[in-house]
Structure formats: C-alpha cells, structure tokens
C-alpha cells in the first residue's frame, strides 16, 4: 500500500473512531451484506456488495467450499518447540489468564508480553510507524485484515502448522469473498458477537424489543442512557428502526435518521465504549445501545441479574475479531504454537466462558458450559441467525452527510 493511501485510510478511521466492538459499522467492508441479500426475501445490496466480504454466523458448520485452513488440515502438524518468548499486541483483558499460564507452562514460554491497544486505529498507526516487528501476534477486527495485508503488516498463515484451524466453521474462516478470498489466508477467527440494546429491567418496565421501542421509551429515562462511542453502531439504531439498511447513504433516509438522533441526543447520559457495563451496574444508566461485552457478567451477579441484552427485532449488526501474525515476527514458532493452542477445543471453550463472546470453533462449542451456550447474549439464537436480522457494514464512514450528522449528535449529548 502506498504511504499516501495508508495515510488516507488512517485519517478516515480517525474520523470514524472505530472501537473494538463496532468494526463492521465503522469504516470497513461489506460484512454480511451479500449473505443477507441472498437469504432475506426482498433484500437488496449496494452495487459494491458483490465484491465485498460476506459471512454469517451459522448454527451448524457450513457445507460450502473449504476454508484455507480446512484444505491444509490433513497434513498439518502443530509447533511444539518455541523460542521461549511471545509478544502479543491485543485488546485489554482479551485472553483468559489461566490459558496464558497454561500456554507458558506447556510450551516453556518464560517471557509472555501482553501489550494493549484501544482501537484498530491505534493498532494501524503503530504498524505504519514500523512497529510490526515489535510483536508476534495480535487480534484486530476482521475487516482490517485487508488494510494490514495491503500495508504488508501481517504474514500469510502457514496452515500446515495450524491443525486446530480445521475446527473453525468455514462460514467464519471464509470471511472474504471473490477477488479478496486470498485474504482469508492471513487470519484465524477469534470470536464474534452483535450490537444491541441493554437494559435494567427492574427499572425499565416497558417492552423494548426493537430500536423503534428503544427510541420511544428514551424520554422517560432521560439522562440514564449510555451509548457506545461509535458512529457506525449509533447509525444502526435509527436506520433499522425506519426499516432501512444500516449502510444507507441515501440523503432522504439519513435525513429521517437525523431527526431521530436529534430528538434522542438530549436524553443520553454519555458516549462510552469502555465502561458502559459499569454505568449499567450502578444504575447510573438503565438503558443502553451497547455491545455484548460485560453484559453477561452483570446477569451473573445477584445485584444486577435483572440486566438484559436484546438483539433488536428490526435488525442489527454482526462483528468478528480475528488472530493475525505480524510481519517478520521475532518469535515465529511461539506465534504458531499459540494460535494452534488457543484453538484447542478445551482452551477455546474456556475463552468463550471467560470473555463471553461466541467461538467460531465448532468442537469448542460442544465443550462450552451449557449455561453460557444457551445465553443469547453470548451465542446468538439459531432462530435469529436464520431470520436474516444480522447485517454487516459497507465502507460508508466517509459519507459527508453521515459525518455531519454524527458530529451534530455528539455535540448535542445531554443538552436539552
């Protein structure tokens, strides 16, 4: 990728401020749009959708074409000898601590460094600055794989060293399609989830099953509503409540969404992508437009067991995070050993139970605690998966009207 092109990408992402859970709605590829168009009666995709990434969470392993990992799996042999060191660059608290200790013990790794970033923007900025060789592995959101490949920041994976990669549902491994299909050879799916509505039901007594109902009850809970600081995720709510695609750049449709956001903004307590669960826990907020992270933990605690996460019946967003190996990793054997280790079914099941995000590993899913597996906050119910409610995002973050509406919304938060 030319330096000026990458600079343009980073400037675009800086405007969008794509945080961890909002990657598909921020500034990326088409996500599930082609899948939705194929599976949803009457649905249509944009002209660019046919050439963009498409994938959908599946209730059963896909019967479609082989993933890159599946094709290599018969002769794959796991790496067992490491360099004794692994350098990870990742989102904070995103790997189970016991699994880290097990990996260190099993593979004689005495130096395990876990550095963190707060956004995909920060990760790409570091890589642009020449930091790719500073770490071995990381876990960006999947749509950023293309930019990382074009920037020559990540390695093509050697599937012969990753036998457990064959356990990934091809629906997830084959995220990229058509002309971009080779990009699937650069990533190993980590986990996936949705964007939706969170509420404390002991306070919010109304039925809130749709984005439309979310906006209708908002005035009653004015000043007690938390919203993730992600433009793409926020646009999902008004557009879906109106029956439009979350990718819309139609001025008329965006104008209608703008009016909804104008009425909504004064009732919002804060834009908070990091600690919205804490605000829900202490009842500073009782209603939220959030991701799934942290919600299951609230449900598990007696004092916050009334917390609910709702996948809106008028449609919402699907996202996926993924593992990559950075270009010229200082400890390649350790990198491959960890990526295969983390996809061991028992290890991966523990990841889902700790982080409360759905695994893409079909064998691991069988070992997940039944309570977690049955939790719709973590694993999207089969009927929802098959309903066509989950939509991915196209690259609409640079649309000037969307940017204008977002800035207006942010400046109006909490102002009556």
Tab-separated table of C-alpha atoms in Angstrom:
chain	number	residue	atom	x	y	z
A	1	UNK	CA	0.000	0.000	0.000
A	2	UNK	CA	1.338	3.420	-0.933
A	3	UNK	CA	2.133	5.672	2.021
A	4	UNK	CA	-0.381	8.289	0.922
A	5	UNK	CA	-3.100	5.626	0.596
A	6	UNK	CA	-2.449	4.352	4.107
A	7	UNK	CA	-2.425	7.909	5.414
A	8	UNK	CA	-5.828	8.421	3.813
A	9	UNK	CA	-7.096	5.214	5.420
A	10	UNK	CA	-5.875	6.250	8.855
A	11	UNK	CA	-7.379	9.721	8.519
A	12	UNK	CA	-10.687	8.128	7.537
A	13	UNK	CA	-10.540	5.805	10.538
A	14	UNK	CA	-9.623	8.689	12.843
A	15	UNK	CA	-12.825	10.432	11.841
A	16	UNK	CA	-14.841	7.273	12.366
A	17	UNK	CA	-13.112	6.322	15.657
A	18	UNK	CA	-13.871	2.638	15.157
A	19	UNK	CA	-13.664	0.922	18.536
A	20	UNK	CA	-13.253	-2.749	19.152
A	21	UNK	CA	-16.860	-3.858	19.031
A	22	UNK	CA	-18.071	-1.614	16.268
A	23	UNK	CA	-15.726	-2.648	13.497
A	24	UNK	CA	-18.251	-3.634	10.878
A	25	UNK	CA	-20.259	-0.467	11.290
A	26	UNK	CA	-17.288	1.854	11.287
A	27	UNK	CA	-15.159	2.023	8.194
A	28	UNK	CA	-14.818	-1.319	6.570
A	29	UNK	CA	-16.025	-3.905	4.164
A	30	UNK	CA	-19.489	-5.103	3.333
A	31	UNK	CA	-19.502	-7.727	6.066
A	32	UNK	CA	-22.688	-9.756	5.787
A	33	UNK	CA	-24.423	-7.704	3.120
A	34	UNK	CA	-24.091	-10.253	0.337
A	35	UNK	CA	-25.179	-13.052	2.658
A	36	UNK	CA	-28.188	-11.072	3.812
A	37	UNK	CA	-29.127	-10.221	0.241
A	38	UNK	CA	-29.089	-13.902	-0.612
A	39	UNK	CA	-31.013	-15.051	2.446
A	40	UNK	CA	-33.517	-12.286	3.111
A	41	UNK	CA	-36.661	-12.116	0.951
A	42	UNK	CA	-36.832	-8.788	-0.823
A	43	UNK	CA	-33.440	-7.638	0.446
A	44	UNK	CA	-31.077	-5.802	-1.838
A	45	UNK	CA	-27.422	-4.922	-1.610
A	46	UNK	CA	-25.446	-1.980	-2.890
A	47	UNK	CA	-23.566	-2.266	-6.196
A	48	UNK	CA	-20.346	-2.882	-4.292
A	49	UNK	CA	-21.692	-5.673	-2.116
A	50	UNK	CA	-20.956	-8.459	-4.570
A	51	UNK	CA	-17.239	-7.729	-4.395
A	52	UNK	CA	-17.041	-7.253	-0.649
A	53	UNK	CA	-16.592	-9.596	2.278
A	54	UNK	CA	-19.594	-11.648	3.257
A	55	UNK	CA	-20.116	-14.193	6.007
A	56	UNK	CA	-22.717	-15.080	8.552
A	57	UNK	CA	-22.729	-16.828	11.903
A	58	UNK	CA	-24.071	-20.294	11.308
A	59	UNK	CA	-25.933	-22.515	13.717
A	60	UNK	CA	-24.283	-25.509	12.056
A	61	UNK	CA	-20.954	-25.933	10.249
A	62	UNK	CA	-21.205	-24.697	6.693
A	63	UNK	CA	-21.477	-27.206	3.909
A	64	UNK	CA	-19.944	-24.731	1.469
A	65	UNK	CA	-16.459	-24.665	-0.003
A	66	UNK	CA	-13.371	-25.474	2.006
A	67	UNK	CA	-11.710	-22.778	4.040
A	68	UNK	CA	-7.965	-22.253	3.593
A	69	UNK	CA	-7.395	-23.969	6.931
A	70	UNK	CA	-9.579	-26.974	6.130
A	71	UNK	CA	-7.704	-27.572	2.883
A	72	UNK	CA	-4.381	-27.865	4.721
A	73	UNK	CA	-5.548	-29.710	7.815
A	74	UNK	CA	-4.897	-33.380	6.882
A	75	UNK	CA	-1.122	-32.958	6.982
A	76	UNK	CA	-0.896	-30.114	9.483
A	77	UNK	CA	1.479	-30.591	12.409
A	78	UNK	CA	1.442	-28.356	15.481
A	79	UNK	CA	4.565	-26.449	16.507
A	80	UNK	CA	5.806	-27.713	19.865
A	81	UNK	CA	9.224	-26.059	20.191
A	82	UNK	CA	9.108	-22.308	20.834
A	83	UNK	CA	11.684	-19.565	21.328
A	84	UNK	CA	10.576	-19.234	24.960
A	85	UNK	CA	9.112	-15.774	24.338
A	86	UNK	CA	5.804	-14.496	22.930
A	87	UNK	CA	4.979	-10.830	22.313
A	88	UNK	CA	1.253	-10.122	21.970
A	89	UNK	CA	-0.470	-6.878	20.959
A	90	UNK	CA	-4.157	-7.137	21.800
A	91	UNK	CA	-7.250	-5.577	23.303
A	92	UNK	CA	-7.077	-5.395	27.100
A	93	UNK	CA	-8.146	-8.466	29.106
A	94	UNK	CA	-8.980	-10.420	25.963
A	95	UNK	CA	-7.316	-13.763	26.759
A	96	UNK	CA	-8.193	-15.937	29.739
A	97	UNK	CA	-5.378	-15.601	32.347
A	98	UNK	CA	-5.389	-19.338	33.114
A	99	UNK	CA	-4.983	-20.121	29.425
A	100	UNK	CA	-1.981	-17.803	29.279
A	101	UNK	CA	-0.404	-19.618	32.215
A	102	UNK	CA	-1.168	-22.996	30.651
A	103	UNK	CA	0.442	-21.935	27.390
A	104	UNK	CA	3.543	-20.694	29.210
A	105	UNK	CA	3.842	-23.977	31.103
A	106	UNK	CA	3.073	-26.322	28.217
A	107	UNK	CA	5.388	-24.578	25.763
A	108	UNK	CA	8.113	-23.462	28.161
A	109	UNK	CA	7.496	-19.791	27.476
A	110	UNK	CA	9.136	-17.745	30.221
A	111	UNK	CA	8.550	-14.309	28.683
A	112	UNK	CA	4.946	-13.579	27.699
A	113	UNK	CA	4.435	-9.872	26.996
A	114	UNK	CA	0.861	-8.604	26.626
A	115	UNK	CA	0.726	-5.048	25.262
A	116	UNK	CA	-2.628	-3.414	24.566
A	117	UNK	CA	-4.268	-1.003	22.141
A	118	UNK	CA	-7.609	0.773	22.462
A	119	UNK	CA	-8.735	0.759	18.841
A	120	UNK	CA	-7.949	-0.622	15.414
A	121	UNK	CA	-6.882	2.910	14.512
A	122	UNK	CA	-4.208	2.843	17.189
A	123	UNK	CA	-3.034	-0.583	16.045
A	124	UNK	CA	-2.706	0.516	12.412
A	125	UNK	CA	-0.970	3.732	13.380
A	126	UNK	CA	1.624	1.742	15.328
A	127	UNK	CA	2.142	-0.600	12.390
A	128	UNK	CA	2.518	2.295	9.977
A	129	UNK	CA	5.216	3.647	12.263
A	130	UNK	CA	7.253	0.480	11.749
A	131	UNK	CA	6.217	-1.452	14.852
A	132	UNK	CA	5.130	-4.638	13.060
A	133	UNK	CA	8.292	-6.462	14.091
A	134	UNK	CA	7.818	-5.409	17.707
A	135	UNK	CA	5.215	-8.122	18.360
A	136	UNK	CA	4.432	-11.637	17.219
A	137	UNK	CA	0.622	-11.757	17.179
A	138	UNK	CA	-2.463	-9.585	17.578
A	139	UNK	CA	-6.247	-9.713	17.343
A	140	UNK	CA	-7.677	-6.972	15.112
A	141	UNK	CA	-11.238	-6.948	13.904
A	142	UNK	CA	-11.530	-8.947	10.714
A	143	UNK	CA	-12.327	-6.183	8.276
A	144	UNK	CA	-8.947	-4.587	8.974
A	145	UNK	CA	-7.107	-7.620	7.618
A	146	UNK	CA	-7.270	-6.181	4.104
A	147	UNK	CA	-5.586	-2.919	5.099
A	148	UNK	CA	-2.948	-4.856	7.031
A	149	UNK	CA	-2.178	-7.073	4.046
A	150	UNK	CA	-2.010	-4.088	1.699
A	151	UNK	CA	0.324	-2.359	4.142
A	152	UNK	CA	2.478	-5.503	4.338
A	153	UNK	CA	1.973	-5.597	8.107
A	154	UNK	CA	0.948	-9.239	8.588
A	155	UNK	CA	2.113	-12.667	7.423
A	156	UNK	CA	0.224	-15.143	5.289
A	157	UNK	CA	-0.507	-18.040	7.645
A	158	UNK	CA	1.145	-21.423	7.134
A	159	UNK	CA	-1.815	-23.752	7.647
A	160	UNK	CA	0.500	-26.761	7.817
A	161	UNK	CA	1.417	-25.548	11.317
A	162	UNK	CA	-2.165	-24.995	12.494
A	163	UNK	CA	-4.051	-28.310	12.657
A	164	UNK	CA	-6.682	-26.861	15.002
A	165	UNK	CA	-7.595	-24.293	12.345
A	166	UNK	CA	-9.596	-27.062	10.671
A	167	UNK	CA	-12.077	-26.798	13.576
A	168	UNK	CA	-13.182	-23.306	12.513
A	169	UNK	CA	-16.592	-23.154	10.879
A	170	UNK	CA	-15.906	-22.225	7.220
A	171	UNK	CA	-18.625	-19.568	7.455
A	172	UNK	CA	-16.241	-17.618	9.659
A	173	UNK	CA	-12.907	-18.530	8.088
A	174	UNK	CA	-14.221	-17.584	4.630
A	175	UNK	CA	-14.971	-14.011	5.666
A	176	UNK	CA	-13.567	-12.544	2.450
A	177	UNK	CA	-15.077	-13.482	-0.908
A	178	UNK	CA	-14.377	-13.405	-4.618
A	179	UNK	CA	-11.356	-11.292	-5.571
A	180	UNK	CA	-10.437	-10.855	-1.884
A	181	UNK	CA	-10.649	-14.563	-0.991
A	182	UNK	CA	-6.884	-14.909	-0.518
A	183	UNK	CA	-7.146	-12.568	2.474
A	184	UNK	CA	-8.647	-15.493	4.401
A	185	UNK	CA	-5.130	-16.954	4.475
A	186	UNK	CA	-3.983	-14.117	6.750
A	187	UNK	CA	-6.339	-14.520	9.692
A	188	UNK	CA	-7.692	-17.075	12.181
A	189	UNK	CA	-11.142	-16.217	13.647
A	190	UNK	CA	-11.172	-15.455	17.361
A	191	UNK	CA	-14.799	-14.710	18.335
A	192	UNK	CA	-17.921	-12.859	17.231
A	193	UNK	CA	-20.970	-11.030	18.539
A	194	UNK	CA	-23.592	-8.345	17.952
A	195	UNK	CA	-24.634	-4.785	18.781
A	196	UNK	CA	-27.943	-4.298	20.590
A	197	UNK	CA	-29.989	-2.936	23.477
A	198	UNK	CA	-29.066	-3.355	27.150
A	199	UNK	CA	-31.468	-2.533	29.959
A	200	UNK	CA	-32.047	-2.895	33.686
A	201	UNK	CA	-35.497	-4.455	33.780
A	202	UNK	CA	-36.148	-3.628	37.419
A	203	UNK	CA	-36.288	-0.001	36.301
A	204	UNK	CA	-37.272	-0.233	32.639
A	205	UNK	CA	-40.649	-1.957	32.723
A	206	UNK	CA	-41.669	-1.296	29.137
A	207	UNK	CA	-41.207	-3.835	26.362
A	208	UNK	CA	-38.064	-2.854	24.445
A	209	UNK	CA	-37.565	-5.423	21.709
A	210	UNK	CA	-36.869	-3.094	18.789
A	211	UNK	CA	-34.877	0.030	18.029
A	212	UNK	CA	-38.196	1.782	17.453
A	213	UNK	CA	-39.303	0.962	21.012
A	214	UNK	CA	-35.850	1.971	22.284
A	215	UNK	CA	-36.334	5.492	20.957
A	216	UNK	CA	-39.961	5.641	22.134
A	217	UNK	CA	-39.050	4.978	25.791
A	218	UNK	CA	-35.894	7.127	25.783
A	219	UNK	CA	-37.537	10.335	27.087
A	220	UNK	CA	-38.799	8.516	30.172
A	221	UNK	CA	-35.223	7.533	31.091
A	222	UNK	CA	-33.611	10.792	30.097
A	223	UNK	CA	-30.100	11.170	31.490
A	224	UNK	CA	-29.836	7.438	32.214
A	225	UNK	CA	-28.993	6.132	28.742
A	226	UNK	CA	-25.475	5.084	27.730
A	227	UNK	CA	-24.402	4.739	24.093
A	228	UNK	CA	-21.186	3.337	22.629
A	229	UNK	CA	-18.922	5.980	21.116
A	230	UNK	CA	-19.042	4.549	17.603
A	231	UNK	CA	-20.800	6.309	14.718
A	232	UNK	CA	-21.493	3.153	12.769
A	233	UNK	CA	-23.181	1.455	15.720
A	234	UNK	CA	-25.223	4.534	16.517
A	235	UNK	CA	-26.487	4.868	12.945
A	236	UNK	CA	-27.676	1.255	13.119
A	237	UNK	CA	-30.428	2.173	15.580
A	238	UNK	CA	-32.323	4.937	13.732
A	239	UNK	CA	-31.821	3.407	10.288
A	240	UNK	CA	-33.032	-0.027	11.352
A	241	UNK	CA	-35.943	1.483	13.284
A	242	UNK	CA	-37.033	3.037	9.989
A	243	UNK	CA	-36.632	-0.201	8.061
A	244	UNK	CA	-33.515	0.912	6.172
A	245	UNK	CA	-30.097	-0.669	5.715
A	246	UNK	CA	-27.519	0.336	8.305
A	247	UNK	CA	-25.300	1.159	5.314
A	248	UNK	CA	-27.631	3.775	3.864
A	249	UNK	CA	-26.130	6.921	2.342
A	250	UNK	CA	-29.429	7.992	0.836
A	251	UNK	CA	-29.937	11.656	1.834
A	252	UNK	CA	-33.660	11.177	2.443
A	253	UNK	CA	-33.123	8.144	4.691
A	254	UNK	CA	-30.264	9.800	6.545
A	255	UNK	CA	-32.400	12.895	6.987
A	256	UNK	CA	-35.044	10.805	8.733
A	257	UNK	CA	-32.395	9.154	10.900
A	258	UNK	CA	-31.018	12.596	11.750
A	259	UNK	CA	-34.350	13.720	13.157
A	260	UNK	CA	-34.500	10.639	15.392
A	261	UNK	CA	-30.984	11.290	16.679
A	262	UNK	CA	-31.735	14.974	17.253
A	263	UNK	CA	-34.642	14.029	19.490
A	264	UNK	CA	-32.632	11.295	21.194
A	265	UNK	CA	-29.344	13.093	21.942
A	266	UNK	CA	-30.598	15.260	24.852
A	267	UNK	CA	-31.609	12.121	26.748
A	268	UNK	CA	-28.197	10.422	26.512
A	269	UNK	CA	-26.038	10.340	29.636
A	270	UNK	CA	-22.773	9.643	27.823
A	271	UNK	CA	-20.981	8.107	24.886
A	272	UNK	CA	-18.964	5.316	26.488
A	273	UNK	CA	-17.331	2.418	24.663
A	274	UNK	CA	-15.202	1.172	27.548
A	275	UNK	CA	-17.192	1.084	30.809
A	276	UNK	CA	-20.851	1.133	29.837
A	277	UNK	CA	-21.331	-2.067	31.841
A	278	UNK	CA	-20.178	-0.254	34.995
A	279	UNK	CA	-22.714	2.503	34.401
A	280	UNK	CA	-25.435	-0.099	33.969
A	281	UNK	CA	-24.236	-1.922	37.077
A	282	UNK	CA	-24.531	1.096	39.376
A	283	UNK	CA	-27.782	2.191	37.686
A	284	UNK	CA	-26.309	5.465	36.567
A	285	UNK	CA	-27.615	4.130	33.268
A	286	UNK	CA	-30.613	1.822	32.941
A	287	UNK	CA	-30.825	1.684	29.154
A	288	UNK	CA	-28.081	1.396	26.573
A	289	UNK	CA	-27.056	0.993	22.963
A	290	UNK	CA	-24.146	-1.355	23.596
A	291	UNK	CA	-22.171	-4.361	22.512
A	292	UNK	CA	-22.402	-7.691	24.305
A	293	UNK	CA	-19.176	-7.248	26.270
A	294	UNK	CA	-19.691	-7.169	30.021
A	295	UNK	CA	-23.438	-7.756	29.928
A	296	UNK	CA	-23.319	-11.475	30.711
A	297	UNK	CA	-21.202	-10.723	33.785
A	298	UNK	CA	-23.931	-8.398	35.063
A	299	UNK	CA	-26.566	-11.070	34.545
A	300	UNK	CA	-24.485	-13.496	36.609
A	301	UNK	CA	-24.381	-11.238	39.678
A	302	UNK	CA	-27.396	-11.260	42.027
A	303	UNK	CA	-27.412	-7.483	42.400
A	304	UNK	CA	-27.549	-6.933	38.605
A	305	UNK	CA	-29.278	-10.134	37.499
A	306	UNK	CA	-32.160	-8.117	36.054
A	307	UNK	CA	-29.872	-6.850	33.262
A	308	UNK	CA	-30.963	-7.910	29.796
A	309	UNK	CA	-29.353	-7.727	26.362
A	310	UNK	CA	-31.720	-7.630	23.396
A	311	UNK	CA	-30.987	-8.289	19.739
A	312	UNK	CA	-33.480	-5.863	18.198
A	313	UNK	CA	-36.219	-7.473	16.145
A	314	UNK	CA	-35.893	-4.774	13.491
A	315	UNK	CA	-32.304	-5.830	12.764
A	316	UNK	CA	-28.768	-5.125	13.925
A	317	UNK	CA	-25.034	-5.555	13.371
A	318	UNK	CA	-22.702	-8.608	13.454
A	319	UNK	CA	-18.925	-8.341	14.109
A	320	UNK	CA	-15.928	-10.723	14.294
A	321	UNK	CA	-12.425	-10.440	15.796
A	322	UNK	CA	-9.529	-12.492	14.460
A	323	UNK	CA	-5.915	-13.558	15.130
A	324	UNK	CA	-3.012	-12.476	12.897
A	325	UNK	CA	0.768	-12.904	12.877
A	326	UNK	CA	2.623	-9.649	12.326
A	327	UNK	CA	5.209	-9.311	9.557
A	328	UNK	CA	8.618	-10.732	10.462
A	329	UNK	CA	7.592	-11.849	13.958
A	330	UNK	CA	10.578	-12.081	16.317
A	331	UNK	CA	9.305	-15.415	17.653
A	332	UNK	CA	7.502	-17.241	14.803
A	333	UNK	CA	7.470	-20.650	16.482
A	334	UNK	CA	5.850	-19.188	19.584
A	335	UNK	CA	3.317	-17.383	17.391
A	336	UNK	CA	2.221	-20.555	15.625
A	337	UNK	CA	2.246	-22.547	18.838
A	338	UNK	CA	-0.079	-20.020	20.484
A	339	UNK	CA	-2.505	-19.751	17.557
A	340	UNK	CA	-2.894	-23.509	17.444
A	341	UNK	CA	-3.061	-23.750	21.244
A	342	UNK	CA	-5.805	-21.126	21.535
A	343	UNK	CA	-7.958	-23.125	19.103
A	344	UNK	CA	-7.674	-26.329	21.130
A	345	UNK	CA	-11.360	-27.047	21.866
A	346	UNK	CA	-10.991	-27.068	25.658
A	347	UNK	CA	-8.881	-23.912	25.627
A	348	UNK	CA	-11.212	-22.142	23.226
A	349	UNK	CA	-14.286	-23.128	25.265
A	350	UNK	CA	-12.696	-21.515	28.313
A	351	UNK	CA	-12.103	-18.367	26.251
A	352	UNK	CA	-15.818	-18.127	25.482
A	353	UNK	CA	-16.733	-18.714	29.106
A	354	UNK	CA	-14.322	-16.029	30.310
A	355	UNK	CA	-14.753	-13.339	27.659
A	356	UNK	CA	-18.427	-14.115	26.961
A	357	UNK	CA	-18.110	-13.929	23.201
A	358	UNK	CA	-19.091	-16.709	20.821
A	359	UNK	CA	-16.386	-19.025	19.496
A	360	UNK	CA	-16.171	-19.858	15.796
A	361	UNK	CA	-14.669	-23.262	16.696
A	362	UNK	CA	-17.299	-25.980	16.188
A	363	UNK	CA	-15.642	-28.508	18.512
A	364	UNK	CA	-15.065	-25.943	21.246
A	365	UNK	CA	-18.734	-25.010	21.125
A	366	UNK	CA	-19.559	-28.561	22.270
A	367	UNK	CA	-17.482	-28.023	25.430
A	368	UNK	CA	-18.780	-24.609	26.418
A	369	UNK	CA	-20.736	-24.505	29.683
A	370	UNK	CA	-24.385	-25.182	28.686
A	371	UNK	CA	-25.467	-22.076	30.578
A	372	UNK	CA	-23.134	-19.905	28.516
A	373	UNK	CA	-24.044	-21.711	25.314
A	374	UNK	CA	-27.721	-21.046	25.981
A	375	UNK	CA	-27.131	-17.376	26.769
A	376	UNK	CA	-28.333	-15.273	23.803
A	377	UNK	CA	-26.008	-12.525	24.979
A	378	UNK	CA	-23.096	-14.765	24.002
A	379	UNK	CA	-24.361	-17.153	21.320
A	380	UNK	CA	-26.983	-15.679	19.010
A	381	UNK	CA	-30.052	-17.971	18.980
A	382	UNK	CA	-30.490	-20.103	15.869
A	383	UNK	CA	-33.831	-18.542	15.004
A	384	UNK	CA	-32.240	-15.088	14.990
A	385	UNK	CA	-29.332	-16.304	12.841
A	386	UNK	CA	-31.769	-17.773	10.325
A	387	UNK	CA	-34.092	-14.777	10.387
A	388	UNK	CA	-31.838	-12.506	8.355
A	389	UNK	CA	-31.759	-9.825	11.055
A	390	UNK	CA	-27.961	-9.621	11.187
A	391	UNK	CA	-26.429	-7.200	8.700
A	392	UNK	CA	-22.830	-6.287	8.037
A	393	UNK	CA	-21.460	-2.918	7.009
A	394	UNK	CA	-20.040	-1.352	3.890
A	395	UNK	CA	-17.482	1.410	3.779
A	396	UNK	CA	-19.754	4.406	4.305
A	397	UNK	CA	-17.794	6.196	7.030
A	398	UNK	CA	-16.524	8.869	4.636
A	399	UNK	CA	-20.015	9.881	3.551
A	400	UNK	CA	-20.108	13.629	4.357
A	401	UNK	CA	-23.735	13.653	5.461
A	402	UNK	CA	-23.184	10.787	7.900
A	403	UNK	CA	-20.135	12.593	9.285
A	404	UNK	CA	-22.124	15.802	9.671
A	405	UNK	CA	-24.967	14.020	11.465
A	406	UNK	CA	-22.532	12.228	13.786
A	407	UNK	CA	-20.775	15.440	14.813
A	408	UNK	CA	-24.131	17.096	15.439
A	409	UNK	CA	-25.264	14.148	17.552
A	410	UNK	CA	-22.083	14.149	19.655
A	411	UNK	CA	-22.313	17.876	20.302
A	412	UNK	CA	-25.932	17.548	21.420
A	413	UNK	CA	-25.465	14.793	24.014
A	414	UNK	CA	-27.265	15.672	27.230
A	415	UNK	CA	-28.248	19.148	26.059
A	416	UNK	CA	-31.927	19.967	26.485
